[in-house]
PDB file of C-alpha atoms and ligand atoms in Angstrom:
ATOM      1  CA  MET A   1     -19.401  50.827  24.392  1.00  0.00           C
ATOM      2  CA  LYS A   2     -19.808  47.477  22.623  1.00  0.00           C
ATOM      3  CA  ASP A   3     -22.991  45.594  23.195  1.00  0.00           C
ATOM      4  CA  PRO A   4     -21.800  42.437  25.120  1.00  0.00           C
ATOM      5  CA  THR A   5     -24.799  40.481  23.905  1.00  0.00           C
ATOM      6  CA  ARG A   6     -23.776  41.031  20.267  1.00  0.00           C
ATOM      7  CA  LEU A   7     -20.157  40.021  20.994  1.00  0.00           C
ATOM      8  CA  TYR A   8     -21.321  36.918  22.790  1.00  0.00           C
ATOM      9  CA  ASN A   9     -23.568  35.985  19.886  1.00  0.00           C
ATOM     10  CA  ARG A  10     -20.795  36.502  17.317  1.00  0.00           C
ATOM     11  CA  ARG A  11     -18.410  34.319  19.316  1.00  0.00           C
ATOM     12  CA  ASN A  12     -21.028  31.610  19.604  1.00  0.00           C
ATOM     13  CA  PHE A  13     -21.699  31.789  15.909  1.00  0.00           C
ATOM     14  CA  LEU A  14     -17.981  31.413  15.036  1.00  0.00           C
ATOM     15  CA  ARG A  15     -17.577  28.591  17.521  1.00  0.00           C
ATOM     16  CA  LEU A  16     -20.630  26.834  16.139  1.00  0.00           C
ATOM     17  CA  GLY A  17     -19.278  27.235  12.599  1.00  0.00           C
ATOM     18  CA  PHE A  18     -15.878  25.824  13.606  1.00  0.00           C
ATOM     19  CA  TYR A  19     -17.255  22.773  15.393  1.00  0.00           C
ATOM     20  CA  GLY A  20     -19.938  22.262  12.762  1.00  0.00           C
ATOM     21  CA  SER A  21     -17.462  22.203   9.865  1.00  0.00           C
ATOM     22  CA  GLY A  22     -15.126  19.933  11.876  1.00  0.00           C
ATOM     23  CA  ALA A  23     -17.969  17.490  12.529  1.00  0.00           C
ATOM     24  CA  GLY A  24     -18.962  17.668   8.870  1.00  0.00           C
ATOM     25  CA  MET A  25     -15.435  16.870   7.682  1.00  0.00           C
ATOM     26  CA  PHE A  26     -15.152  13.992  10.177  1.00  0.00           C
ATOM     27  CA  GLY A  27     -18.501  12.601   9.032  1.00  0.00           C
ATOM     28  CA  TYR A  28     -17.502  12.847   5.371  1.00  0.00           C
ATOM     29  CA  GLY A  29     -14.051  11.287   6.027  1.00  0.00           C
ATOM     30  CA  SER A  30     -15.489   8.487   8.124  1.00  0.00           C
ATOM     31  CA  LEU A  31     -18.694   7.608   6.295  1.00  0.00           C
ATOM     32  CA  ILE A  32     -17.836   8.410   2.683  1.00  0.00           C
ATOM     33  CA  GLU A  33     -14.151   8.839   1.778  1.00  0.00           C
ATOM     34  CA  ARG A  34     -12.900   5.987   3.991  1.00  0.00           C
ATOM     35  CA  ARG A  35     -15.358   3.658   2.275  1.00  0.00           C
ATOM     36  CA  THR A  36     -14.765   4.788  -1.301  1.00  0.00           C
ATOM     37  CA  PRO A  37     -11.603   3.202  -2.717  1.00  0.00           C
ATOM     38  CA  ARG A  38      -9.997   4.530  -5.869  1.00  0.00           C
ATOM     39  CA  ILE A  39      -8.304   2.396  -8.495  1.00  0.00           C
ATOM     40  CA  GLU A  40      -4.814   3.707  -9.256  1.00  0.00           C
ATOM     41  CA  ARG A  41      -3.496   2.431 -12.602  1.00  0.00           C
ATOM     42  CA  VAL A  42       0.260   2.858 -12.701  1.00  0.00           C
ATOM     43  CA  THR A  43       2.663   2.190 -15.551  1.00  0.00           C
ATOM     44  CA  CYS A  44       6.120   1.145 -14.399  1.00  0.00           C
ATOM     45  CA  PRO A  45       8.705   1.609 -17.198  1.00  0.00           C
ATOM     46  CA  LEU A  46      11.006  -1.349 -17.820  1.00  0.00           C
ATOM     47  CA  PRO A  47      14.679  -1.177 -18.745  1.00  0.00           C
ATOM     48  CA  ALA A  48      15.264  -2.589 -22.251  1.00  0.00           C
ATOM     49  CA  ARG A  49      17.024  -5.684 -20.875  1.00  0.00           C
ATOM     50  CA  HIS A  50      13.808  -6.783 -19.119  1.00  0.00           C
ATOM     51  CA  ALA A  51      11.405  -6.083 -21.986  1.00  0.00           C
ATOM     52  CA  GLY A  52      10.194  -9.694 -21.723  1.00  0.00           C
ATOM     53  CA  LEU A  53       8.131  -8.663 -18.675  1.00  0.00           C
ATOM     54  CA  ASP A  54       6.156  -6.181 -20.780  1.00  0.00           C
ATOM     55  CA  GLY A  55       2.488  -6.245 -19.828  1.00  0.00           C
ATOM     56  CA  LEU A  56       2.864  -8.050 -16.477  1.00  0.00           C
ATOM     57  CA  LYS A  57       0.052  -6.779 -14.233  1.00  0.00           C
ATOM     58  CA  ILE A  58       0.440  -6.674 -10.452  1.00  0.00           C
ATOM     59  CA  ALA A  59      -2.476  -5.717  -8.211  1.00  0.00           C
ATOM     60  CA  VAL A  60      -1.307  -4.255  -4.899  1.00  0.00           C
ATOM     61  CA  MET A  61      -3.361  -3.679  -1.753  1.00  0.00           C
ATOM     62  CA  SER A  62      -1.994  -3.053   1.759  1.00  0.00           C
ATOM     63  CA  ASP A  63      -2.593  -1.849   5.307  1.00  0.00           C
ATOM     64  CA  PHE A  64      -5.863  -3.588   6.087  1.00  0.00           C
ATOM     65  CA  HIS A  65      -5.659  -3.233   9.901  1.00  0.00           C
ATOM     66  CA  HIS A  66      -8.670  -5.494   9.816  1.00  0.00           C
ATOM     67  CA  ASP A  67      -8.979  -5.935  13.583  1.00  0.00           C
ATOM     68  CA  GLU A  68      -9.216  -2.203  14.276  1.00  0.00           C
ATOM     69  CA  PHE A  69     -11.820  -0.660  11.980  1.00  0.00           C
ATOM     70  CA  HIS A  70     -12.701  -3.718   9.949  1.00  0.00           C
ATOM     71  CA  ASP A  71     -15.109  -3.111   7.127  1.00  0.00           C
ATOM     72  CA  ASP A  72     -16.071  -6.292   5.322  1.00  0.00           C
ATOM     73  CA  THR A  73     -18.120  -4.406   2.747  1.00  0.00           C
ATOM     74  CA  LEU A  74     -15.043  -2.348   1.824  1.00  0.00           C
ATOM     75  CA  ILE A  75     -12.705  -5.356   1.574  1.00  0.00           C
ATOM     76  CA  GLY A  76     -15.231  -7.586  -0.173  1.00  0.00           C
ATOM     77  CA  GLY A  77     -15.833  -4.889  -2.781  1.00  0.00           C
ATOM     78  CA  ALA A  78     -12.090  -4.244  -3.127  1.00  0.00           C
ATOM     79  CA  VAL A  79     -11.400  -7.931  -3.869  1.00  0.00           C
ATOM     80  CA  GLU A  80     -14.168  -7.924  -6.498  1.00  0.00           C
ATOM     81  CA  THR A  81     -12.597  -4.816  -8.044  1.00  0.00           C
ATOM     82  CA  MET A  82      -9.155  -6.459  -8.026  1.00  0.00           C
ATOM     83  CA  ASN A  83     -10.552  -9.483  -9.846  1.00  0.00           C
ATOM     84  CA  SER A  84     -12.156  -7.252 -12.475  1.00  0.00           C
ATOM     85  CA  LEU A  85      -8.671  -5.828 -13.227  1.00  0.00           C
ATOM     86  CA  LYS A  86      -7.531  -9.357 -14.175  1.00  0.00           C
ATOM     87  CA  PRO A  87      -4.101  -9.205 -12.502  1.00  0.00           C
ATOM     88  CA  ASP A  88      -1.338 -11.731 -13.131  1.00  0.00           C
ATOM     89  CA  VAL A  89       0.023 -11.325  -9.606  1.00  0.00           C
ATOM     90  CA  VAL A  90      -1.603 -10.031  -6.423  1.00  0.00           C
ATOM     91  CA  PHE A  91       0.753  -8.647  -3.795  1.00  0.00           C
ATOM     92  CA  PHE A  92      -0.103  -7.524  -0.249  1.00  0.00           C
ATOM     93  CA  PRO A  93       2.742  -5.479   1.321  1.00  0.00           C
ATOM     94  CA  GLY A  94       1.656  -5.993   4.926  1.00  0.00           C
ATOM     95  CA  ASP A  95      -0.125  -4.629   7.997  1.00  0.00           C
ATOM     96  CA  PHE A  96      -3.054  -7.008   7.935  1.00  0.00           C
ATOM     97  CA  ILE A  97      -3.656  -6.275  11.631  1.00  0.00           C
ATOM     98  CA  SER A  98      -3.115  -3.477  14.151  1.00  0.00           C
ATOM     99  CA  ARG A  99      -2.987  -5.503  17.370  1.00  0.00           C
ATOM    100  CA  ASP A 100      -4.382  -9.037  17.120  1.00  0.00           C
ATOM    101  CA  VAL A 101      -5.642 -11.688  14.721  1.00  0.00           C
ATOM    102  CA  SER A 102      -9.346 -11.240  15.556  1.00  0.00           C
ATOM    103  CA  GLY A 103     -10.089  -9.973  12.031  1.00  0.00           C
ATOM    104  CA  MET A 104      -7.890 -12.392  10.130  1.00  0.00           C
ATOM    105  CA  ASP A 105     -10.448 -15.138   9.481  1.00  0.00           C
ATOM    106  CA  ALA A 106     -12.845 -12.633   7.920  1.00  0.00           C
ATOM    107  CA  LEU A 107     -10.030 -11.064   5.892  1.00  0.00           C
ATOM    108  CA  VAL A 108      -8.788 -14.399   4.607  1.00  0.00           C
ATOM    109  CA  GLY A 109     -12.370 -15.302   3.680  1.00  0.00           C
ATOM    110  CA  HIS A 110     -12.247 -12.395   1.197  1.00  0.00           C
ATOM    111  CA  PHE A 111      -8.765 -13.340  -0.027  1.00  0.00           C
ATOM    112  CA  GLN A 112      -9.986 -16.824  -0.921  1.00  0.00           C
ATOM    113  CA  LYS A 113     -12.039 -15.209  -3.715  1.00  0.00           C
ATOM    114  CA  ILE A 114      -8.961 -13.660  -5.373  1.00  0.00           C
ATOM    115  CA  GLU A 115      -8.350 -14.599  -8.998  1.00  0.00           C
ATOM    116  CA  ALA A 116      -4.754 -14.097 -10.177  1.00  0.00           C
ATOM    117  CA  ARG A 117      -3.076 -16.062 -12.978  1.00  0.00           C
ATOM    118  CA  VAL A 118       0.248 -16.508 -11.179  1.00  0.00           C
ATOM    119  CA  GLY A 119      -0.950 -16.268  -7.564  1.00  0.00           C
ATOM    120  CA  ALA A 120      -1.340 -14.134  -4.451  1.00  0.00           C
ATOM    121  CA  PHE A 121       1.672 -13.252  -2.254  1.00  0.00           C
ATOM    122  CA  ALA A 122       2.410 -11.139   0.823  1.00  0.00           C
ATOM    123  CA  CYS A 123       5.087  -9.785   3.108  1.00  0.00           C
ATOM    124  CA  LEU A 124       4.409  -8.771   6.713  1.00  0.00           C
ATOM    125  CA  GLY A 125       4.173  -5.204   8.026  1.00  0.00           C
ATOM    126  CA  ASN A 126       5.481  -3.700  11.255  1.00  0.00           C
ATOM    127  CA  HIS A 127       2.187  -4.310  13.093  1.00  0.00           C
ATOM    128  CA  ASP A 128       1.971  -7.925  11.924  1.00  0.00           C
ATOM    129  CA  GLN A 129       5.541  -8.525  13.052  1.00  0.00           C
ATOM    130  CA  TRP A 130       5.119  -6.787  16.422  1.00  0.00           C
ATOM    131  CA  ASN A 131       1.913  -8.522  17.386  1.00  0.00           C
ATOM    132  CA  ALA A 132       1.345 -11.916  15.766  1.00  0.00           C
ATOM    133  CA  PRO A 133       3.724 -12.767  12.904  1.00  0.00           C
ATOM    134  CA  LYS A 134       3.090 -16.499  13.070  1.00  0.00           C
ATOM    135  CA  GLY A 135      -0.687 -16.149  13.465  1.00  0.00           C
ATOM    136  CA  VAL A 136      -0.993 -13.733  10.551  1.00  0.00           C
ATOM    137  CA  ALA A 137       1.263 -15.803   8.264  1.00  0.00           C
ATOM    138  CA  LYS A 138      -0.507 -19.068   9.133  1.00  0.00           C
ATOM    139  CA  ARG A 139      -3.944 -17.663   8.305  1.00  0.00           C
ATOM    140  CA  LEU A 140      -2.752 -16.086   5.059  1.00  0.00           C
ATOM    141  CA  GLU A 141      -1.222 -19.381   3.945  1.00  0.00           C
ATOM    142  CA  GLN A 142      -4.469 -21.167   4.838  1.00  0.00           C
ATOM    143  CA  GLY A 143      -6.270 -18.696   2.593  1.00  0.00           C
ATOM    144  CA  GLY A 144      -3.993 -19.394  -0.371  1.00  0.00           C
ATOM    145  CA  VAL A 145      -1.704 -16.365   0.031  1.00  0.00           C
ATOM    146  CA  SER A 146       2.013 -17.257   0.017  1.00  0.00           C
ATOM    147  CA  VAL A 147       3.929 -15.309   2.663  1.00  0.00           C
ATOM    148  CA  LEU A 148       7.458 -14.227   1.715  1.00  0.00           C
ATOM    149  CA  LYS A 149       9.355 -13.561   4.931  1.00  0.00           C
ATOM    150  CA  ASN A 150      12.931 -12.916   3.843  1.00  0.00           C
ATOM    151  CA  ALA A 151      12.115 -15.373   1.083  1.00  0.00           C
ATOM    152  CA  ALA A 152      11.958 -15.424  -2.709  1.00  0.00           C
ATOM    153  CA  THR A 153      10.411 -17.532  -5.419  1.00  0.00           C
ATOM    154  CA  GLU A 154      11.071 -17.713  -9.161  1.00  0.00           C
ATOM    155  CA  LEU A 155       7.999 -17.307 -11.375  1.00  0.00           C
ATOM    156  CA  ARG A 156       7.159 -16.805 -15.053  1.00  0.00           C
ATOM    157  CA  ALA A 157       5.153 -14.046 -16.729  1.00  0.00           C
ATOM    158  CA  PRO A 158       2.073 -15.809 -18.094  1.00  0.00           C
ATOM    159  CA  ARG A 159       2.018 -14.183 -21.548  1.00  0.00           C
ATOM    160  CA  THR A 160       5.732 -14.193 -22.429  1.00  0.00           C
ATOM    161  CA  GLY A 161       7.114 -16.976 -20.236  1.00  0.00           C
ATOM    162  CA  GLU A 162       9.817 -14.565 -19.056  1.00  0.00           C
ATOM    163  CA  ARG A 163      11.261 -15.449 -15.647  1.00  0.00           C
ATOM    164  CA  PHE A 164      11.186 -13.102 -12.658  1.00  0.00           C
ATOM    165  CA  VAL A 165      11.815 -13.408  -8.933  1.00  0.00           C
ATOM    166  CA  LEU A 166       9.178 -12.311  -6.435  1.00  0.00           C
ATOM    167  CA  ALA A 167      10.762 -11.611  -3.045  1.00  0.00           C
ATOM    168  CA  GLY A 168       9.459 -10.379   0.296  1.00  0.00           C
ATOM    169  CA  LEU A 169      11.434  -8.894   3.185  1.00  0.00           C
ATOM    170  CA  GLU A 170      10.659  -8.632   6.878  1.00  0.00           C
ATOM    171  CA  SER A 171       9.557  -5.240   8.170  1.00  0.00           C
ATOM    172  CA  ALA A 172      12.347  -2.641   8.411  1.00  0.00           C
ATOM    173  CA  TRP A 173      10.856  -1.298  11.654  1.00  0.00           C
ATOM    174  CA  SER A 174      10.012  -4.450  13.552  1.00  0.00           C
ATOM    175  CA  GLY A 175      11.743  -7.297  11.742  1.00  0.00           C
ATOM    176  CA  ASP A 176      15.171  -8.250  10.475  1.00  0.00           C
ATOM    177  CA  PRO A 177      15.172  -7.705   6.707  1.00  0.00           C
ATOM    178  CA  ASP A 178      18.048  -9.297   4.817  1.00  0.00           C
ATOM    179  CA  LEU A 179      17.979  -8.789   1.067  1.00  0.00           C
ATOM    180  CA  ALA A 180      21.333 -10.474   0.400  1.00  0.00           C
ATOM    181  CA  LYS A 181      20.271 -13.639   2.215  1.00  0.00           C
ATOM    182  CA  THR A 182      16.833 -13.547   0.585  1.00  0.00           C
ATOM    183  CA  LEU A 183      18.248 -13.415  -2.949  1.00  0.00           C
ATOM    184  CA  ARG A 184      21.097 -15.842  -2.322  1.00  0.00           C
ATOM    185  CA  GLY A 185      20.784 -18.726  -4.721  1.00  0.00           C
ATOM    186  CA  MET A 186      18.565 -16.837  -7.148  1.00  0.00           C
ATOM    187  CA  ASN A 187      19.668 -16.679 -10.773  1.00  0.00           C
ATOM    188  CA  GLY A 188      21.864 -13.617 -11.285  1.00  0.00           C
ATOM    189  CA  ASP A 189      20.162 -12.493 -14.507  1.00  0.00           C
ATOM    190  CA  VAL A 190      16.540 -12.700 -13.387  1.00  0.00           C
ATOM    191  CA  PRO A 191      14.916  -9.387 -12.349  1.00  0.00           C
ATOM    192  CA  VAL A 192      13.446  -9.082  -8.861  1.00  0.00           C
ATOM    193  CA  LEU A 193      10.095  -7.641  -7.821  1.00  0.00           C
ATOM    194  CA  LEU A 194      10.374  -6.919  -4.117  1.00  0.00           C
ATOM    195  CA  GLY A 195       7.692  -6.548  -1.461  1.00  0.00           C
ATOM    196  CA  TRP A 196       8.912  -4.544   1.540  1.00  0.00           C
ATOM    197  CA  HIS A 197       6.353  -2.909   3.804  1.00  0.00           C
ATOM    198  CA  GLU A 198       8.151   0.345   4.585  1.00  0.00           C
ATOM    199  CA  PRO A 199       9.047   2.568   1.615  1.00  0.00           C
ATOM    200  CA  ASP A 200      11.939   4.729   2.863  1.00  0.00           C
ATOM    201  CA  PRO A 201      14.505   1.857   3.012  1.00  0.00           C
ATOM    202  CA  PHE A 202      14.252   1.853  -0.801  1.00  0.00           C
ATOM    203  CA  ASP A 203      17.352   4.069  -0.673  1.00  0.00           C
ATOM    204  CA  THR A 204      19.350   1.247   0.917  1.00  0.00           C
ATOM    205  CA  ILE A 205      18.778  -1.228  -1.945  1.00  0.00           C
ATOM    206  CA  THR A 206      22.002  -1.690  -3.853  1.00  0.00           C
ATOM    207  CA  ASP A 207      21.306  -5.029  -5.578  1.00  0.00           C
ATOM    208  CA  GLY A 208      20.923  -4.162  -9.265  1.00  0.00           C
ATOM    209  CA  ARG A 209      18.518  -7.063  -9.826  1.00  0.00           C
ATOM    210  CA  VAL A 210      15.722  -5.266  -7.957  1.00  0.00           C
ATOM    211  CA  LEU A 211      13.455  -3.748 -10.579  1.00  0.00           C
ATOM    212  CA  LEU A 212      10.588  -2.612  -8.376  1.00  0.00           C
ATOM    213  CA  GLN A 213       9.816  -2.348  -4.656  1.00  0.00           C
ATOM    214  CA  MET A 214       6.142  -2.485  -3.664  1.00  0.00           C
ATOM    215  CA  ALA A 215       5.407  -0.792  -0.318  1.00  0.00           C
ATOM    216  CA  GLY A 216       2.572   0.547   1.821  1.00  0.00           C
ATOM    217  CA  HIS A 217       2.863   1.662   5.467  1.00  0.00           C
ATOM    218  CA  THR A 218       2.238   5.406   5.064  1.00  0.00           C
ATOM    219  CA  HIS A 219      -1.520   5.229   4.307  1.00  0.00           C
ATOM    220  CA  GLY A 220      -0.605   8.236   2.138  1.00  0.00           C
ATOM    221  CA  GLY A 221      -0.925  10.182   5.382  1.00  0.00           C
ATOM    222  CA  GLN A 222      -4.566   8.977   5.813  1.00  0.00           C
ATOM    223  CA  VAL A 223      -5.668  12.500   6.799  1.00  0.00           C
ATOM    224  CA  CYS A 224      -4.301  15.176   4.490  1.00  0.00           C
ATOM    225  CA  ALA A 225      -4.776  18.921   4.289  1.00  0.00           C
ATOM    226  CA  PRO A 226      -5.680  20.457   0.932  1.00  0.00           C
ATOM    227  CA  PHE A 227      -2.644  22.147  -0.720  1.00  0.00           C
ATOM    228  CA  TYR A 228      -0.405  20.761   2.049  1.00  0.00           C
ATOM    229  CA  GLY A 229      -0.572  16.970   2.039  1.00  0.00           C
ATOM    230  CA  ALA A 230      -0.022  14.452   4.809  1.00  0.00           C
ATOM    231  CA  ILE A 231      -0.224  15.926   8.296  1.00  0.00           C
ATOM    232  CA  ARG A 232       1.441  13.026  10.083  1.00  0.00           C
ATOM    233  CA  LEU A 233       3.611  10.225   8.721  1.00  0.00           C
ATOM    234  CA  PRO A 234       5.164   7.168  10.378  1.00  0.00           C
ATOM    235  CA  GLN A 235       8.817   6.360  10.853  1.00  0.00           C
ATOM    236  CA  TYR A 236      10.303   4.733   7.716  1.00  0.00           C
ATOM    237  CA  GLY A 237       7.577   6.398   5.635  1.00  0.00           C
ATOM    238  CA  ARG A 238       8.371  10.093   5.661  1.00  0.00           C
ATOM    239  CA  LYS A 239      10.312  10.450   2.425  1.00  0.00           C
ATOM    240  CA  TYR A 240       8.262   8.352   0.019  1.00  0.00           C
ATOM    241  CA  VAL A 241       4.595   8.918   0.861  1.00  0.00           C
ATOM    242  CA  ALA A 242       2.513   7.686  -2.091  1.00  0.00           C
ATOM    243  CA  GLY A 243       2.935   6.969  -5.797  1.00  0.00           C
ATOM    244  CA  LEU A 244       5.738   5.934  -8.141  1.00  0.00           C
ATOM    245  CA  TYR A 245       9.350   6.953  -7.477  1.00  0.00           C
ATOM    246  CA  GLY A 246      12.792   5.994  -8.743  1.00  0.00           C
ATOM    247  CA  ASP A 247      14.489   5.843 -12.100  1.00  0.00           C
ATOM    248  CA  GLU A 248      15.903   3.404 -14.653  1.00  0.00           C
ATOM    249  CA  ARG A 249      17.952   1.760 -11.898  1.00  0.00           C
ATOM    250  CA  ALA A 250      14.963   0.760  -9.769  1.00  0.00           C
ATOM    251  CA  ARG A 251      11.415   1.925  -9.079  1.00  0.00           C
ATOM    252  CA  LEU A 252       9.361   2.154  -5.912  1.00  0.00           C
ATOM    253  CA  TYR A 253       5.581   2.107  -5.757  1.00  0.00           C
ATOM    254  CA  VAL A 254       3.920   3.208  -2.501  1.00  0.00           C
ATOM    255  CA  THR A 255       0.210   2.525  -2.147  1.00  0.00           C
ATOM    256  CA  ARG A 256      -2.007   4.601   0.178  1.00  0.00           C
ATOM    257  CA  GLY A 257      -3.471   1.297   1.385  1.00  0.00           C
ATOM    258  CA  ILE A 258      -7.080   0.273   1.869  1.00  0.00           C
ATOM    259  CA  GLY A 259      -7.674   0.488   5.643  1.00  0.00           C
ATOM    260  CA  SER A 260      -7.416   3.052   8.422  1.00  0.00           C
ATOM    261  CA  MET A 261      -5.599   3.185  11.718  1.00  0.00           C
ATOM    262  CA  GLY A 262      -5.876   5.325  14.852  1.00  0.00           C
ATOM    263  CA  VAL A 263      -9.052   7.119  13.758  1.00  0.00           C
ATOM    264  CA  PRO A 264     -11.650   5.670  11.362  1.00  0.00           C
ATOM    265  CA  VAL A 265     -11.244   8.550   8.933  1.00  0.00           C
ATOM    266  CA  ARG A 266      -9.597   9.315   5.605  1.00  0.00           C
ATOM    267  CA  PHE A 267      -9.541  12.842   4.275  1.00  0.00           C
ATOM    268  CA  CYS A 268      -8.110  13.986   0.911  1.00  0.00           C
ATOM    269  CA  CYS A 269      -6.514  10.519   0.833  1.00  0.00           C
ATOM    270  CA  PRO A 270      -8.932   7.804  -0.362  1.00  0.00           C
ATOM    271  CA  PRO A 271      -8.251   4.079   0.068  1.00  0.00           C
ATOM    272  CA  GLU A 272      -6.471   2.544  -2.869  1.00  0.00           C
ATOM    273  CA  ILE A 273      -6.507  -0.543  -5.052  1.00  0.00           C
ATOM    274  CA  SER A 274      -3.407  -0.350  -7.259  1.00  0.00           C
ATOM    275  CA  LEU A 275      -2.745  -1.960 -10.603  1.00  0.00           C
ATOM    276  CA  VAL A 276       0.928  -1.712 -11.562  1.00  0.00           C
ATOM    277  CA  THR A 277       1.622  -2.666 -15.176  1.00  0.00           C
ATOM    278  CA  LEU A 278       5.227  -3.206 -16.240  1.00  0.00           C
ATOM    279  CA  ARG A 279       5.743  -1.626 -19.632  1.00  0.00           C
ATOM    280  CA  ALA A 280       8.751  -1.802 -21.968  1.00  0.00           C
ATOM    281  CA  LYS A 281       9.694   1.239 -23.985  1.00  0.00           C
ATOM    282  CA  THR A 282       8.559   0.887 -27.576  1.00  0.00           C
ATOM    283  CA  GLY A 283      10.572   1.938 -30.626  1.00  0.00           C
ATOM    284  CA  ASP A 284       7.976   4.693 -31.188  1.00  0.00           C
ATOM    285  CA  GLU A 285       8.623   6.147 -27.742  1.00  0.00           C
ATOM    286  CA  ASP A 286      12.349   6.176 -28.437  1.00  0.00           C
ATOM    287  CA  ALA A 287      11.702   7.899 -31.761  1.00  0.00           C
ATOM    288  CA  ASN A 288       9.492  10.478 -30.036  1.00  0.00           C
ATOM    289  CA  ARG A 289      12.290  11.307 -27.631  1.00  0.00           C
ATOM    290  CA  ALA A 290      14.882  11.652 -30.396  1.00  0.00           C
TER     291      ALA A 290
HETATM  292 FE1  FE2 B   1       2.859  -0.093   8.722  1.00  0.00          FE
END
């Protein structure tokens, strides 16, 4: 007959190990990984016809949710890091808040320190649009960030003078995005860089002027399992989770974002500051392929 005391002790030991490792992972994800952003340097290949945008640098940061688990040390440091990357354009693809604008003044205080040669721009995310679209947009504009809400503006690359359109759409989940209306009146030959919070609607873009969509929304899953990936993903963010997608026709970049939502934890999915550099193919690269 088995000694019940031994069985009891073994069970307790296993239970203790299970809860202990769970608490350890939560502590690591909450205190360390969530507060340790990674710089992702991404090269976005340009079609030959838009080689004039070669070298344009766009810093992307999204999904702040700054009212929920706001961390001013994290955001302050992230803005300093962005400045050190010397971007031409800064773009924020939305979700500045989760529920209300209580964190917006602090967030905008950090944004006022942004240094970008062309400027800082944003589109709104599903949470911004659901909860306080006017309040979020007003505060961003006060902080020097231009909000593109189904709107577009023509700009020039600072080194080459090449023209490009920067456009922003309303959230696919909570807004009324209208790309045709947004680009109406824009020069037909000028390439478009598009901010659109949710990544999966990338498949619906048929306008050949769109060179690149910049999206967030997924948080990269926020909590991921090793060798498996994201455990849970939101609507409109289940196909394109994180990274660069697309082909010569158009590209999509999805950032994991900087903040957290739901639980103050990131695991196997660190916060991200992205630097997307547009790069034309060189003659050498063509020769290498031949
Ligand atoms: Fe979102």
